[in-house]
Amino acid sequence: MAKFKEEVAEWLTKNFGTGVDASGKAIFVPGNGNRRDADVLACAEHREFITYPATGNPTYREGIIFWKSDGTQIINYPKQHSTNCTNKHQNTNSYFKPTVRIFKNIRDRMINDGRLQEGIAPSYFLEGMLWNVSGASTPPFGSACDC
């Protein structure tokens, strides 16, 4: 998988110029002009099979798989995460996403002030944590987000 990430980084450098940095989990592509900074995750499709019927098609959950630089494998389900967060946002009178943004801003400020180490509270974890919160005036929203 390291070779795949290396090839993606080379392609990004060829097409978007210098400054591409593949040293982290994602590949950083700096913005210029009208283009914003971007993180690119070199990943592959992953399927977790749930059933294997004798006839018909098996059922599975669709996700992605990628590897950290130390070889650690990470499996993630971004489509399910996005659907769960969108539903939560709609069921909270559109308060969920602004609340997540508040917590991300707090996290960023704490990192900038040296009070929190970078990587301790990734956005994905904050969203999952806040997904599980139900307010006193709102009904419970079901089981935890499958993050």
Coordinates of N, CA and C in Angstrom, one line a residue, residues 52-113:
Y52 N -23.7 -14.9 3.9 CA -23.2 -15.6 2.8 C -24.3 -16.7 2.5
P53 N -25.4 -16.2 1.8 CA -26.5 -17.2 1.6 C -26.1 -18.2 0.5
A54 N -26.8 -19.4 0.7 CA -26.5 -20.5 -0.3 C -26.9 -20.1 -1.7
T55 N -28.0 -19.3 -1.8 CA -28.4 -18.8 -3.1 C -28.6 -17.3 -3.0
G56 N -28.3 -16.6 -4.0 CA -28.5 -15.1 -4.0 C -27.1 -14.5 -3.7
N57 N -27.2 -13.2 -3.4 CA -26.0 -12.4 -3.2 C -25.7 -12.2 -1.7
P58 N -24.5 -12.2 -1.3 CA -24.2 -11.9 0.1 C -24.5 -10.4 0.4
T59 N -24.7 -10.1 1.7 CA -24.9 -8.7 2.1 C -23.6 -8.3 2.7
Y60 N -23.3 -7.0 2.6 CA -22.1 -6.4 3.1 C -22.2 -5.0 3.4
R61 N -21.3 -4.5 4.2 CA -21.2 -3.0 4.5 C -20.0 -2.5 3.6
E62 N -20.3 -1.4 2.9 CA -19.2 -0.8 2.1 C -18.4 0.2 2.9
G63 N -17.1 0.1 2.8 CA -16.2 1.0 3.5 C -15.0 1.3 2.7
I64 N -14.0 1.8 3.4 CA -12.7 2.0 2.8 C -11.6 1.5 3.7
I65 N -10.5 1.2 3.1 CA -9.3 0.8 3.9 C -8.1 1.6 3.5
F66 N -7.3 2.0 4.4 CA -6.0 2.6 4.1 C -5.0 2.3 5.2
W67 N -3.8 2.6 5.0 CA -2.7 2.2 5.9 C -2.0 3.4 6.3
K68 N -1.6 3.5 7.6 CA -0.8 4.5 8.2 C 0.7 4.2 7.8
S69 N 1.5 5.2 7.9 CA 2.9 5.0 7.5 C 3.6 3.9 8.3
D70 N 3.1 3.5 9.5 CA 3.7 2.4 10.2 C 3.1 1.1 9.9
G71 N 2.2 1.1 8.9 CA 1.6 -0.2 8.4 C 0.3 -0.5 9.0
T72 N -0.1 0.3 10.0 CA -1.4 0.0 10.7 C -2.5 0.2 9.7
Q73 N -3.4 -0.8 9.7 CA -4.5 -0.8 8.8 C -5.7 -0.1 9.4
I74 N -6.4 0.8 8.7 CA -7.6 1.5 9.2 C -8.7 1.2 8.3
I75 N -9.8 0.8 8.8 CA -11.1 0.5 8.1 C -12.1 1.5 8.5
N76 N -12.8 2.1 7.6 CA -13.7 3.2 7.9 C -14.9 3.1 7.0
Y77 N -16.0 3.7 7.5 CA -17.3 3.6 6.7 C -17.8 5.0 6.5
P78 N -17.2 5.8 5.6 CA -17.6 7.2 5.5 C -19.0 7.5 5.0
K79 N -19.5 6.6 4.1 CA -20.9 6.8 3.6 C -21.9 6.7 4.7
Q80 N -21.7 5.7 5.6 CA -22.6 5.4 6.7 C -22.5 6.6 7.7
H81 N -21.2 7.0 7.9 CA -21.0 8.1 8.9 C -21.7 9.4 8.4
S82 N -21.6 9.7 7.1 CA -22.2 10.9 6.5 C -23.7 10.8 6.6
T83 N -24.3 9.7 6.3 CA -25.7 9.5 6.4 C -26.2 9.7 7.8
N84 N -25.5 9.1 8.8 CA -25.9 9.2 10.2 C -25.8 10.7 10.7
C85 N -24.8 11.4 10.3 CA -24.6 12.8 10.7 C -25.7 13.7 10.0
T86 N -26.0 13.4 8.8 CA -27.0 14.2 8.1 C -28.4 14.0 8.8
N87 N -28.7 12.7 9.1 CA -29.9 12.4 9.8 C -30.0 13.1 11.1
K88 N -28.9 13.1 11.9 CA -28.8 13.7 13.2 C -29.0 15.2 13.0
H89 N -28.4 15.8 12.0 CA -28.6 17.3 11.8 C -30.1 17.6 11.5
Q90 N -30.7 16.8 10.7 CA -32.1 17.1 10.3 C -33.0 16.9 11.6
N91 N -32.7 15.9 12.4 CA -33.5 15.6 13.6 C -33.2 16.6 14.8
T92 N -32.3 17.5 14.6 CA -32.0 18.4 15.7 C -32.2 19.9 15.3
N93 N -33.2 20.1 14.4 CA -33.5 21.4 13.9 C -32.2 22.1 13.4
S94 N -31.4 21.3 12.7 CA -30.2 21.9 12.0 C -29.1 22.4 13.0
Y95 N -29.1 21.9 14.2 CA -28.1 22.3 15.2 C -26.9 21.4 15.2
F96 N -27.0 20.2 14.7 CA -25.8 19.3 14.9 C -24.6 19.8 14.2
K97 N -24.6 20.2 12.9 CA -23.4 20.6 12.2 C -22.8 21.9 12.8
P98 N -23.6 22.9 13.2 CA -22.9 24.0 13.8 C -22.3 23.7 15.2
T99 N -22.9 22.8 15.9 CA -22.3 22.4 17.2 C -21.0 21.6 17.0
V100 N -21.0 20.8 16.0 CA -19.7 20.1 15.7 C -18.6 21.2 15.3
R101 N -19.0 22.2 14.5 CA -18.1 23.2 14.1 C -17.5 23.9 15.4
I102 N -18.4 24.2 16.3 CA -17.9 24.8 17.6 C -16.9 24.0 18.3
F103 N -17.1 22.7 18.4 CA -16.1 21.8 19.0 C -14.8 21.7 18.2
K104 N -14.9 21.7 16.9 CA -13.7 21.7 16.1 C -12.9 23.0 16.3
N105 N -13.6 24.1 16.4 CA -12.9 25.4 16.6 C -12.2 25.4 18.0
I106 N -12.9 24.9 19.0 CA -12.3 24.8 20.3 C -11.1 23.9 20.2
R107 N -11.2 22.8 19.6 CA -10.0 21.9 19.4 C -8.9 22.6 18.7
D108 N -9.2 23.3 17.6 CA -8.1 24.0 16.9 C -7.4 25.0 17.7
R109 N -8.2 25.7 18.5 CA -7.7 26.8 19.4 C -6.8 26.1 20.5
M110 N -7.2 25.0 21.0 CA -6.4 24.3 22.0 C -5.1 23.8 21.4
I111 N -5.1 23.4 20.2 CA -3.9 22.9 19.5 C -3.0 24.1 19.3
N112 N -3.5 25.2 18.8 CA -2.7 26.4 18.6 C -2.1 27.0 19.8
D113 N -2.8 26.8 21.0 CA -2.4 27.3 22.3 C -1.5 26.4 23.0

